[in-house]
Short mmCIF file of C-alpha atoms and ligand atoms in Angstrom, two decimals:
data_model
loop_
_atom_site.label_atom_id
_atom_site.label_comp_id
_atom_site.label_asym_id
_atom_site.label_seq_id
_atom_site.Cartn_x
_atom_site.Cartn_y
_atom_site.Cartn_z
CA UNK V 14 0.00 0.00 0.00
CA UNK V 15 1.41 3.17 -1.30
CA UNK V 16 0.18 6.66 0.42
CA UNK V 17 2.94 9.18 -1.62
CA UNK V 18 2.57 10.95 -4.09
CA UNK V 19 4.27 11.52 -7.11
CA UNK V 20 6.59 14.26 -7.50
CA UNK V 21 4.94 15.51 -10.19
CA UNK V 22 1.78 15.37 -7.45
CA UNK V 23 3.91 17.07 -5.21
CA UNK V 24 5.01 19.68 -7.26
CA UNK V 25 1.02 20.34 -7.98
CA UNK V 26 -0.15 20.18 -4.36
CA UNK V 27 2.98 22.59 -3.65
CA UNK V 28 2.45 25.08 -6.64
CA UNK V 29 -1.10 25.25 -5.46
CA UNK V 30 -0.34 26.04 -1.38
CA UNK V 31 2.22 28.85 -3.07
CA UNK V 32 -0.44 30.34 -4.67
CA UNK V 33 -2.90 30.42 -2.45
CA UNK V 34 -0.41 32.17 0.48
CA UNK V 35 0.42 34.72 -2.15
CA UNK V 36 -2.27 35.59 -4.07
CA UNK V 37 -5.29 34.26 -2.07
CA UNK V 38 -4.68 34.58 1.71
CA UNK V 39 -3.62 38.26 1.51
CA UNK V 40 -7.23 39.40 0.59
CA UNK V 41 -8.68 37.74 3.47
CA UNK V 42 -9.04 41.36 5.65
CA UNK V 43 -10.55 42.33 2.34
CA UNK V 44 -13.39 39.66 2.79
CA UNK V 45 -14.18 40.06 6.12
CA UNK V 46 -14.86 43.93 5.22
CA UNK V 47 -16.51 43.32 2.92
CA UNK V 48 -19.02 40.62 4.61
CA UNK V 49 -19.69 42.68 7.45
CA UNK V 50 -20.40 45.72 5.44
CA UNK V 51 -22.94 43.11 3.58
CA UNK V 52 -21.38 42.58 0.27
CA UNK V 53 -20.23 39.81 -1.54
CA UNK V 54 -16.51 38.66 -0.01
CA UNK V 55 -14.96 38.52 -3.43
CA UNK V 56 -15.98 41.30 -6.12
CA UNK V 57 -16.92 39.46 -9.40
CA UNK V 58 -13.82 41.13 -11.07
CA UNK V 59 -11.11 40.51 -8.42
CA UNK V 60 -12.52 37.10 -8.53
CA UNK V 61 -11.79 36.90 -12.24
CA UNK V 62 -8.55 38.52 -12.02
CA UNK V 63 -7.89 35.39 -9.49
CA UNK V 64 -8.99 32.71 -11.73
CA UNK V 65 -6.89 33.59 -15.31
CA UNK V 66 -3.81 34.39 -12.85
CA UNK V 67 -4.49 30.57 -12.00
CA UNK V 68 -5.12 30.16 -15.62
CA UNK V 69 -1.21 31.25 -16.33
CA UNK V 70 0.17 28.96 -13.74
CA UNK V 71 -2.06 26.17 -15.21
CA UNK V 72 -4.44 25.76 -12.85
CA UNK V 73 -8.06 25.56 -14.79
CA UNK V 74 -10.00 23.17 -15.42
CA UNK V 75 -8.54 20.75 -12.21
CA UNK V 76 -11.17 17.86 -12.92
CA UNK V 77 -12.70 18.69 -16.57
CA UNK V 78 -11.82 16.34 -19.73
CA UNK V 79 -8.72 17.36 -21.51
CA UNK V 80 -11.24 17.11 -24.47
CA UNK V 81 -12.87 20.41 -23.12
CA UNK V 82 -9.20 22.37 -22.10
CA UNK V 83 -9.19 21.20 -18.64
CA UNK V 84 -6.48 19.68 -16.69
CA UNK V 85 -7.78 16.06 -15.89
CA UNK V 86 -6.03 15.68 -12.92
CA UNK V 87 -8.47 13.06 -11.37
CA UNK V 88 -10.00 12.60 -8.14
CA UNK V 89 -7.27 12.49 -5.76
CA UNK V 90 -5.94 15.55 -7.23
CA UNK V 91 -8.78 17.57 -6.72
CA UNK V 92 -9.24 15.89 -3.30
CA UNK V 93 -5.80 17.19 -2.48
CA UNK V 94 -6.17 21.12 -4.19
CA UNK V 95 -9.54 21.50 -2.61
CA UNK V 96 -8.01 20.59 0.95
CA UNK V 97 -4.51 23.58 0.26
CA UNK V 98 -7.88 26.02 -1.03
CA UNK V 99 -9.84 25.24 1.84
CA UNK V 100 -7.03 26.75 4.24
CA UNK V 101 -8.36 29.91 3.46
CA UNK V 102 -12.03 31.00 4.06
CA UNK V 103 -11.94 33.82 0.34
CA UNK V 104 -14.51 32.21 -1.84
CA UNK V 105 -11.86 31.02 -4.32
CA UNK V 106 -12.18 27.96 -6.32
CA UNK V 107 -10.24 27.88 -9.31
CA UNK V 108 -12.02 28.32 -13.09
CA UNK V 109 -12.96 26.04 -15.78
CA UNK V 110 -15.13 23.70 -14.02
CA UNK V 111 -19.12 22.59 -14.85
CA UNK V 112 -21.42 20.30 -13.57
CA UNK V 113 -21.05 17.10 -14.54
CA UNK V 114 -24.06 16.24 -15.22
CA UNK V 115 -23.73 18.88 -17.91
CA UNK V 116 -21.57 16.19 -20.19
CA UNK V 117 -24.83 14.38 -20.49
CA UNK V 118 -26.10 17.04 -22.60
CA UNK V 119 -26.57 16.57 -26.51
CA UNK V 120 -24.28 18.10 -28.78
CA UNK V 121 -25.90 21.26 -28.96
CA UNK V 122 -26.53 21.19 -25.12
CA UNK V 123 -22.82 21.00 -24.88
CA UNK V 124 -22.71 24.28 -26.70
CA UNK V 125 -25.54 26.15 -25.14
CA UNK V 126 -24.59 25.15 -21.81
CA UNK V 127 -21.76 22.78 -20.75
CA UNK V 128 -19.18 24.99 -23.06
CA UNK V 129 -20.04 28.48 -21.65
CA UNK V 130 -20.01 27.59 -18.59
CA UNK V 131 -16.63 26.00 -18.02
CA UNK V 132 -15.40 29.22 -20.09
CA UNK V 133 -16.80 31.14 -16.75
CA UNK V 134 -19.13 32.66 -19.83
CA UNK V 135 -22.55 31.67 -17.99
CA UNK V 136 -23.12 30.53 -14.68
CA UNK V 137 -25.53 27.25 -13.47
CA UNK V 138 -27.77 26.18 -10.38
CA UNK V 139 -29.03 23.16 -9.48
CA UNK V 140 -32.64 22.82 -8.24
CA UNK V 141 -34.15 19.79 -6.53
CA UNK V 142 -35.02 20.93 -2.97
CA UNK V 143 -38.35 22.06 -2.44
CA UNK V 144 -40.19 23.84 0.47
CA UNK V 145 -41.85 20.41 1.03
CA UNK V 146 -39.35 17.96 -0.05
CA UNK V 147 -35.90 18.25 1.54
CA UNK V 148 -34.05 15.09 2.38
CA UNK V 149 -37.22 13.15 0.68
CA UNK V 150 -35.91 14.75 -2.45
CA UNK V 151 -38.26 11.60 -4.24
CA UNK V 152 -41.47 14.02 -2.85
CA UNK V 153 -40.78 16.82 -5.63
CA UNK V 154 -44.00 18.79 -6.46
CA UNK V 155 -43.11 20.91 -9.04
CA UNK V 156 -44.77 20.24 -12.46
CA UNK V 157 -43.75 19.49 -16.19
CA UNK V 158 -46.91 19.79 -18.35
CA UNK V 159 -46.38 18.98 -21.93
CA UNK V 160 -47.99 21.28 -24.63
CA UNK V 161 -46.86 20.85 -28.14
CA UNK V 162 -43.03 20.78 -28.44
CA UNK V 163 -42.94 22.65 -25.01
CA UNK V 164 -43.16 21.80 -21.25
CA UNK V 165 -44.77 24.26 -19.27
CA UNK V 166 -42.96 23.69 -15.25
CA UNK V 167 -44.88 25.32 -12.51
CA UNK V 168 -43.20 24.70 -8.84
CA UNK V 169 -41.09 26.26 -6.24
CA UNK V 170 -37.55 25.10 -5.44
CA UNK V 171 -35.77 26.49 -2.23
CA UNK V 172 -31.77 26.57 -0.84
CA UNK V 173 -30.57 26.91 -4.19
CA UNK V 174 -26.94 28.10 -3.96
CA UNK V 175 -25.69 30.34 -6.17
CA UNK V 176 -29.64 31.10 -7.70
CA UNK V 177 -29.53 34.55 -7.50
CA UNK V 178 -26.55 34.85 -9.79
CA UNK V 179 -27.30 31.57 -12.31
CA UNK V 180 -28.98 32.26 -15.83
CA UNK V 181 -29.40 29.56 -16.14
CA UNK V 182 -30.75 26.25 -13.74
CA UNK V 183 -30.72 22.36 -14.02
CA UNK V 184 -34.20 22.40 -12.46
CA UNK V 185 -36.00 18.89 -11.66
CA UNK V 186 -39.61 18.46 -12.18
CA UNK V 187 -42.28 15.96 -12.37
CA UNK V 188 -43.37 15.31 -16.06
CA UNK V 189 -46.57 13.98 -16.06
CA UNK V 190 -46.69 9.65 -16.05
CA UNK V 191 -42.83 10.23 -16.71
CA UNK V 192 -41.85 10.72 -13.75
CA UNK V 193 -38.65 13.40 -12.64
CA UNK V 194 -36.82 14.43 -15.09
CA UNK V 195 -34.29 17.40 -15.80
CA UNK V 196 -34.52 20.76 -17.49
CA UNK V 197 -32.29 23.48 -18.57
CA UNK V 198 -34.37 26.48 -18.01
CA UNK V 199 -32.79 30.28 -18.87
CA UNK V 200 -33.50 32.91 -16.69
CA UNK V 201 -35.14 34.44 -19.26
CA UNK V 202 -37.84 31.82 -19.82
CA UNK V 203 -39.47 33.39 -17.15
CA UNK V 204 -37.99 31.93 -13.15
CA UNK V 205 -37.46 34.61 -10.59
CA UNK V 206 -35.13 34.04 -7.89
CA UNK V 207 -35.21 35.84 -4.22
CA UNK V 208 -32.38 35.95 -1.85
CA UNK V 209 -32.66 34.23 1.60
CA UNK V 210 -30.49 35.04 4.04
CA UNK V 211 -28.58 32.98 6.23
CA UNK V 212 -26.24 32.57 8.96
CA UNK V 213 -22.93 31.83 6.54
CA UNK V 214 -22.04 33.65 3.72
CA UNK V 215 -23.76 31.36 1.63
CA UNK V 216 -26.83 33.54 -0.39
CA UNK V 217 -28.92 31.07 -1.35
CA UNK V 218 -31.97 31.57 -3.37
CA UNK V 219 -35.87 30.21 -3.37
CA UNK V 220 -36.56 29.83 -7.29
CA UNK V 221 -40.50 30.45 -8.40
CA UNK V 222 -41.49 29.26 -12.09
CA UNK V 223 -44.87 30.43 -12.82
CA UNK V 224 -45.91 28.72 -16.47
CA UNK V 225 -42.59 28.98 -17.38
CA UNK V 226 -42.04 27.10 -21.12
CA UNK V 227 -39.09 25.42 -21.83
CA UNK V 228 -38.58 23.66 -25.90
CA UNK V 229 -38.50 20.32 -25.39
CA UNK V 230 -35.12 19.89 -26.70
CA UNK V 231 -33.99 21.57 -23.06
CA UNK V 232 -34.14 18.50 -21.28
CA UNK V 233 -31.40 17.08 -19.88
CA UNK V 234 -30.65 13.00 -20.48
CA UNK V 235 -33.59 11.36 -20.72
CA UNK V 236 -37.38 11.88 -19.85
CA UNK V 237 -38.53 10.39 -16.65
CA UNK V 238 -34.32 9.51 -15.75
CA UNK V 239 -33.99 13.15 -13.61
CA UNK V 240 -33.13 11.54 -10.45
CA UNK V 241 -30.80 9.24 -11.40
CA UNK V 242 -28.84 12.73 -12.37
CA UNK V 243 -29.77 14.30 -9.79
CA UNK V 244 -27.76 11.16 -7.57
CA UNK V 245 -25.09 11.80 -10.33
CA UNK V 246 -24.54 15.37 -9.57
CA UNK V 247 -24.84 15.04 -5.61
CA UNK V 248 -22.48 11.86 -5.83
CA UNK V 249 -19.80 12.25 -7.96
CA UNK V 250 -18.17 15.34 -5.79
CA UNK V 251 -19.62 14.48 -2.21
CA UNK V 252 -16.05 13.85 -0.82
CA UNK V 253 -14.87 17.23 -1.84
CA UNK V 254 -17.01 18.78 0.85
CA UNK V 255 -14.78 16.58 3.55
CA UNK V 256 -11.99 17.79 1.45
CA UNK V 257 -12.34 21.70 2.00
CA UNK V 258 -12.97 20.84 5.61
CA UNK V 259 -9.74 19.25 6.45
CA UNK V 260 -7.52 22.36 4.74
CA UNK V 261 -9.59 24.97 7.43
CA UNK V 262 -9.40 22.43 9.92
CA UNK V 263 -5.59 22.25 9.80
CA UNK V 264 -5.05 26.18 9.34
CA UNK V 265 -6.99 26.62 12.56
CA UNK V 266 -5.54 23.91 14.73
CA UNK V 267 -2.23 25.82 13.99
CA UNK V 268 -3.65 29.17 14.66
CA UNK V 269 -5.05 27.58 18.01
CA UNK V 270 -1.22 26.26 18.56
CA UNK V 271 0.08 29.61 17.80
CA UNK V 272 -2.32 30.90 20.34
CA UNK V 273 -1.48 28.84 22.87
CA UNK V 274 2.52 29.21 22.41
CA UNK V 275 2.04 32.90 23.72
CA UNK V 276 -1.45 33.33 25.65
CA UNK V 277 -0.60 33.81 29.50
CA UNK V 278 -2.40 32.29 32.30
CA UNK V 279 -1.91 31.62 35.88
CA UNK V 280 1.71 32.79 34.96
CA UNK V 281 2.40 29.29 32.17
CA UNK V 282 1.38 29.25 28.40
CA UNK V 283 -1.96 28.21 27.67
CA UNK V 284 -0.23 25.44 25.65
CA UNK V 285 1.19 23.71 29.01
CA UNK V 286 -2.43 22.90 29.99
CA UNK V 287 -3.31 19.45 29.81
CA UNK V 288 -7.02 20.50 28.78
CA UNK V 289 -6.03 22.57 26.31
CA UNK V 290 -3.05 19.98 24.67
CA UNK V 291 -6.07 17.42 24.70
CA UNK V 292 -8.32 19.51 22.61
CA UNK V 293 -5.48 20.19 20.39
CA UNK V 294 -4.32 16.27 19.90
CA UNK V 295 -8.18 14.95 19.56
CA UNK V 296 -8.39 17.79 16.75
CA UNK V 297 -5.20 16.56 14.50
CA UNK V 298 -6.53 12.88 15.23
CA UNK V 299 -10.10 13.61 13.58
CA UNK V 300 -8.22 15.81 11.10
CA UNK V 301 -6.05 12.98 9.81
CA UNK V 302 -8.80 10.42 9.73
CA UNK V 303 -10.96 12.62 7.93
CA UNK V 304 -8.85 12.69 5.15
CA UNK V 305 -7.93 9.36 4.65
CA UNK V 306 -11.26 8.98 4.57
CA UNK V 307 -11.52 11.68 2.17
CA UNK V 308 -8.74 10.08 -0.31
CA UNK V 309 -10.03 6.58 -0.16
CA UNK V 310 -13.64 7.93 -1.52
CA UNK V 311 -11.42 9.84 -4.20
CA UNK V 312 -9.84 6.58 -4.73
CA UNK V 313 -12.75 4.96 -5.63
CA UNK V 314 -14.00 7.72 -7.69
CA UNK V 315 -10.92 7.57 -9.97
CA UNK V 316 -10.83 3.74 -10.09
CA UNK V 317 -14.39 3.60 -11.46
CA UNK V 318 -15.30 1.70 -8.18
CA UNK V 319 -18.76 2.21 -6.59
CA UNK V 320 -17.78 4.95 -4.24
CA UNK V 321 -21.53 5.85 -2.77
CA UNK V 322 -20.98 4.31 0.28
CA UNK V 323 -17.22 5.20 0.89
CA UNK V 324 -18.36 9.27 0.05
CA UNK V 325 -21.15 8.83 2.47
CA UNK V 326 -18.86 7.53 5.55
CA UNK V 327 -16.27 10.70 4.26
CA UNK V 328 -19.08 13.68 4.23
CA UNK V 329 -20.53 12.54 7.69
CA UNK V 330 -17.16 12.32 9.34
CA UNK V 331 -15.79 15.26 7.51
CA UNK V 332 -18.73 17.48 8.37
CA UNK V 333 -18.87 16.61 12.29
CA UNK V 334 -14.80 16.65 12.61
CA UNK V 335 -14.64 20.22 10.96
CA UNK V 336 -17.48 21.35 13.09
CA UNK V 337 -15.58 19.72 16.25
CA UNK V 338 -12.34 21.41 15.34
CA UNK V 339 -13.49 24.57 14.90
CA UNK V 340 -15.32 24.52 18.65
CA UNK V 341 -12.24 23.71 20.13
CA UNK V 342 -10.30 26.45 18.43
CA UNK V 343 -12.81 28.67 19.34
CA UNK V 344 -12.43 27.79 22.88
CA UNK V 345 -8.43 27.64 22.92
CA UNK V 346 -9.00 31.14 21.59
CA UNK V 347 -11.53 32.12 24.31
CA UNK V 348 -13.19 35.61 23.93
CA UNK V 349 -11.26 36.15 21.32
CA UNK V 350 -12.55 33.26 19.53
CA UNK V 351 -15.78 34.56 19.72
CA UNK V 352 -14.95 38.47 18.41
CA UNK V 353 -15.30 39.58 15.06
CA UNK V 354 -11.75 40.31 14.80
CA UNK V 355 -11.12 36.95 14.05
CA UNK V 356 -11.72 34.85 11.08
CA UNK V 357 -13.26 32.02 13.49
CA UNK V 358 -16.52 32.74 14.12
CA UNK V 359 -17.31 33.11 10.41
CA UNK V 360 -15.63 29.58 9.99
CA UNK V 361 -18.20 28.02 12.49
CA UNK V 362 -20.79 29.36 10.82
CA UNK V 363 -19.93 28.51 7.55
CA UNK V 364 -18.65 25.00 8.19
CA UNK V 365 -21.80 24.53 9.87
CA UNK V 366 -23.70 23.94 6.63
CA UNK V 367 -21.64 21.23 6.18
CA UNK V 368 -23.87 18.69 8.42
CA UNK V 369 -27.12 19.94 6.26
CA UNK V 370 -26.27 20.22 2.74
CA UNK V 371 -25.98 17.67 0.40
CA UNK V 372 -27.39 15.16 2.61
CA UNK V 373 -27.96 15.99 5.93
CA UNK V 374 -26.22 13.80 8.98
CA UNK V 375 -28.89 11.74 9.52
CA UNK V 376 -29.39 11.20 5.87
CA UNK V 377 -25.56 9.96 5.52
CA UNK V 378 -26.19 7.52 8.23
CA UNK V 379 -29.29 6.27 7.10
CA UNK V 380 -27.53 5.34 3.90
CA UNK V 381 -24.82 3.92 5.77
CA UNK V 382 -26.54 1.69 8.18
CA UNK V 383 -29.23 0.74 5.36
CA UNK V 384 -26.41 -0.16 3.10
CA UNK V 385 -24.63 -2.50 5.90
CA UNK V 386 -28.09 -3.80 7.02
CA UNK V 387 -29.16 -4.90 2.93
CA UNK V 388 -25.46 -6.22 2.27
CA UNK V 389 -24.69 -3.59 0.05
CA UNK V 390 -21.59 -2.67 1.82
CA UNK V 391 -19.58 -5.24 4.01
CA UNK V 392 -17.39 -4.96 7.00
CA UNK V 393 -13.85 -6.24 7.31
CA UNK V 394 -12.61 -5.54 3.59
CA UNK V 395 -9.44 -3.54 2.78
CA UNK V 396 -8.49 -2.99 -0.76
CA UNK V 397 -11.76 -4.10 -2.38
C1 LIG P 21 -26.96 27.04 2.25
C2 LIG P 21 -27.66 25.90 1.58
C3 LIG P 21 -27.39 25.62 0.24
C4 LIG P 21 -28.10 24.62 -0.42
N1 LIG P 21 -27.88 24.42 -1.78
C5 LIG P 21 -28.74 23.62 -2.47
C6 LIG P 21 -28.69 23.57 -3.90
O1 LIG P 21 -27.84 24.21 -4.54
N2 LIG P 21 -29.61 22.82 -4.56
C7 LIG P 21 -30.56 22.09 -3.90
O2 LIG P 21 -31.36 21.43 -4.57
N3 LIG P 21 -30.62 22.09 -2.53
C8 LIG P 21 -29.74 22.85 -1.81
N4 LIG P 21 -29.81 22.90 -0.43
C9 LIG P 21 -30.82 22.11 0.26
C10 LIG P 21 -30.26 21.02 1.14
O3 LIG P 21 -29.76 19.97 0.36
C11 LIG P 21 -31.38 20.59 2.11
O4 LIG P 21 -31.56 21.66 3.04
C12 LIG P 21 -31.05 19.30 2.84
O5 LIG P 21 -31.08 18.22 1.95
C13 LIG P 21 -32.03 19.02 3.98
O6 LIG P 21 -33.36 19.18 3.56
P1 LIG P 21 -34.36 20.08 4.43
O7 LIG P 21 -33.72 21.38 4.68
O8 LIG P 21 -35.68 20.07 3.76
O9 LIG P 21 -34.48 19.34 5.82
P2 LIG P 21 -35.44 18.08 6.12
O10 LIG P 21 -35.30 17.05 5.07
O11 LIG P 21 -36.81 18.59 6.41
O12 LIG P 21 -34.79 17.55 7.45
C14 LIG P 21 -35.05 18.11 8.73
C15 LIG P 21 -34.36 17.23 9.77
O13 LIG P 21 -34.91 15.89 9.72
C16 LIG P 21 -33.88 14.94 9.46
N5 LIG P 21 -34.44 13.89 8.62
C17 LIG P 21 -35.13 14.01 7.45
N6 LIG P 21 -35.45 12.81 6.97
C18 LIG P 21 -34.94 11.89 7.82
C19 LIG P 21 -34.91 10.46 7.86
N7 LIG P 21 -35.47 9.73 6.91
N8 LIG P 21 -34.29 9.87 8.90
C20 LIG P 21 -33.70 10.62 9.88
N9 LIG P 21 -33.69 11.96 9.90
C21 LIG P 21 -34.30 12.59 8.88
C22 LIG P 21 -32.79 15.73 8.73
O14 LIG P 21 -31.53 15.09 8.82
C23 LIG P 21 -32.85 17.05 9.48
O15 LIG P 21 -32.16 16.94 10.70
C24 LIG P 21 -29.06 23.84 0.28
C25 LIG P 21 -29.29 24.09 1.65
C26 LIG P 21 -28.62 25.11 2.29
C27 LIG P 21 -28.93 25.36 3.74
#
């Protein structure tokens, strides 16, 4: 069993941590400004400016087919670039990316849609959750009538990230005897968006089509086979939420290590208390589980393996160890921890979305423990 990588690997995983401590981490003051004079951390252009600076060094594209310009560079890879990105809390993610469920598009799909959008030209949202139909994502209410060569989709979808900025959604709908299947609806078919605010930094939006027609050639694979995309698209990057995790995790058990080096009390370091070292050795051992975890469910992905239940076991551990570590930091930290003067207490918040989206906690170990109890997934194997 071989855990190192490559040095080309290396030389990737290193290029990207250089970049993100000199271009990235800088304009962290910037973002907390910004938040907390309620606008967006990142301007759209500085944003941009990011991305094609990444774009010289290479960095584009990190998972899309070489086909499309992108750099291919598999699971694992991404695993590992999303961890060095997550140190920092900017909303940076580098360019060149789409959803994959956009490659099941026809040809001229591909054009319309998948194309622009990995050239940053349009932006997407995807839209299954529904006022009434949350983790029972089969419950979907919203409507697909047919009329002529056009569906007319009537419904509400809510917690769509990034909805107030899309033009355009993947929006899931009930098509008459057909069952769910998947549109690609422009904003200018007719769907209004509306903010709703929340306690990260996340904006997501509730989505309202009202008769809205879409051409039949707009949907997505096949008629009546939505949710098996719908699976696709929450599957196939589940373990880069864990991922993300583990990079804030570790840049805030060090800044809870520097703390403790030089916070005074009861004339010793901080760091000489037993309670404290505890909290800081239980954090780096959740840390490092969580991303073996994490790189095993990559593993899979990139071996063509059936990785559902491996990604399921990474996002619940992921999302409760990030949420763990950052509690403790807060508390090495004490009032501090809690101040606004610190980045912390916007990375509990955010990383506390982590346990909800994408399958919620409970939802991860209901798959789990159904999986084990139908003998879809075994206990005791290594390397299967
Ligand atoms: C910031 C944010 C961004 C999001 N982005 C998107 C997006 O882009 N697109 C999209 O479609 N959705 C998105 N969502 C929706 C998200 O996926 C749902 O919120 C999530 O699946 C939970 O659904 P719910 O909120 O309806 O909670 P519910 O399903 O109502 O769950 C409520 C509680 O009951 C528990 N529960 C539910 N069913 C069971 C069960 N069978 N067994 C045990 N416990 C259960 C849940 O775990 C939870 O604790 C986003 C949500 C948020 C908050």
């Amino acid at each position: 069993m071989d855990f190192s990588l490559t040095p080309e690997e290396r030389q990737i995983r290193d290029t990207v941590r250089s970049f993100i401590e000199k271009e990235v981490m800088p304009l962290e003051p910037e973002v907390l400004r910004n938040e907390r004079e309620g606008r967006p951390g990142l301007a759209p252009d500085v944003l941009q400016e990011l991305r094609t600076k990444a774009r010289k060094s290479g960095f584009w594209g990190i998972n899309t087919p070489e086909e499309y310009g992108g750099a291919a560079l598999g699971p694992i890879m991404s695993a590992i670039i999303a961890m060095e990105i997550g140190r920092t809390f900017v909303p940076f993610s580098f360019g060149g990316s789409a959803d994959n469920i956009l490659y099941a598009g026809t040809e001229e799909q591909k054009q319309r849609y998948l194309i622009p959008t990995i050239e940053g030209e349009r932006r997407s949202c995807f839209a299954i959750t529904e006022p009434g139909a949350g983790s029972d994502a089969r419950n979907i209410r919203t409507r697909a009538t047919r009329d002529g060569n056009e569906w007319i989709i009537n419904g509400e979808k809510t917690f769509i990230t990034g909805g107030n900025e899309a033009d355009f959604v993947m929006v899931f709908a009930l098509a008459e005897e057909h069952g769910v299947t998947c549109f690609l609806v422009d904003r200018d078919m007719g769907w209004k968006s509306e903010p709703i605010p929340t306690m990260g930094q996340w904006g997501p939006a509730s989505l309202v089509f009202q008769d809205v027609r879409v051409p039949e050639e707009n949907i997505l694979g096949e008629l009546g086979k939505g949710f098996e995309l719908a699976m696709q698209w929450i599957g196939q990057g589940r373990y880069m939420i864990p991922a993300r995790a583990i990079g804030s995790a570790e840049r805030m058990l060090q800044m809870a290590i520097d703390y403790a080096k030089i916070r005074k009390s009861m004339g010793q370091t901080i760091s000489e208390y037993q309670a404290i070292q505890w909290m800081i050795a239980d954090s780096q051992v959740e840390i490092e589980a969580a991303k073996w975890l994490t790189l095993y469910a990559a593993w899979r992905v990139g071996q063509g393996m059936d990785a559902r239940h491996a990604s399921s076991i990474a996002k619940l551990n992921g999302a409760v160890m990030a949420n763990q570590v950052v509690d403790r930091v807060l508390q090495i930290h004490g009032g501090m921890g809690y101040t606004k003067e610190l980045p912390i207490e916007r990375w509990y918040r955010e990383l506390r979305l982590l346990r909800i989206f994408e399958g919620t906690d409970e939802i991860q170990r209901r798959t789990i423990a159904r999986n084990l109890i139908k003998g879809h997934a075994r206990l005791g194997l290594i390397g299967e």
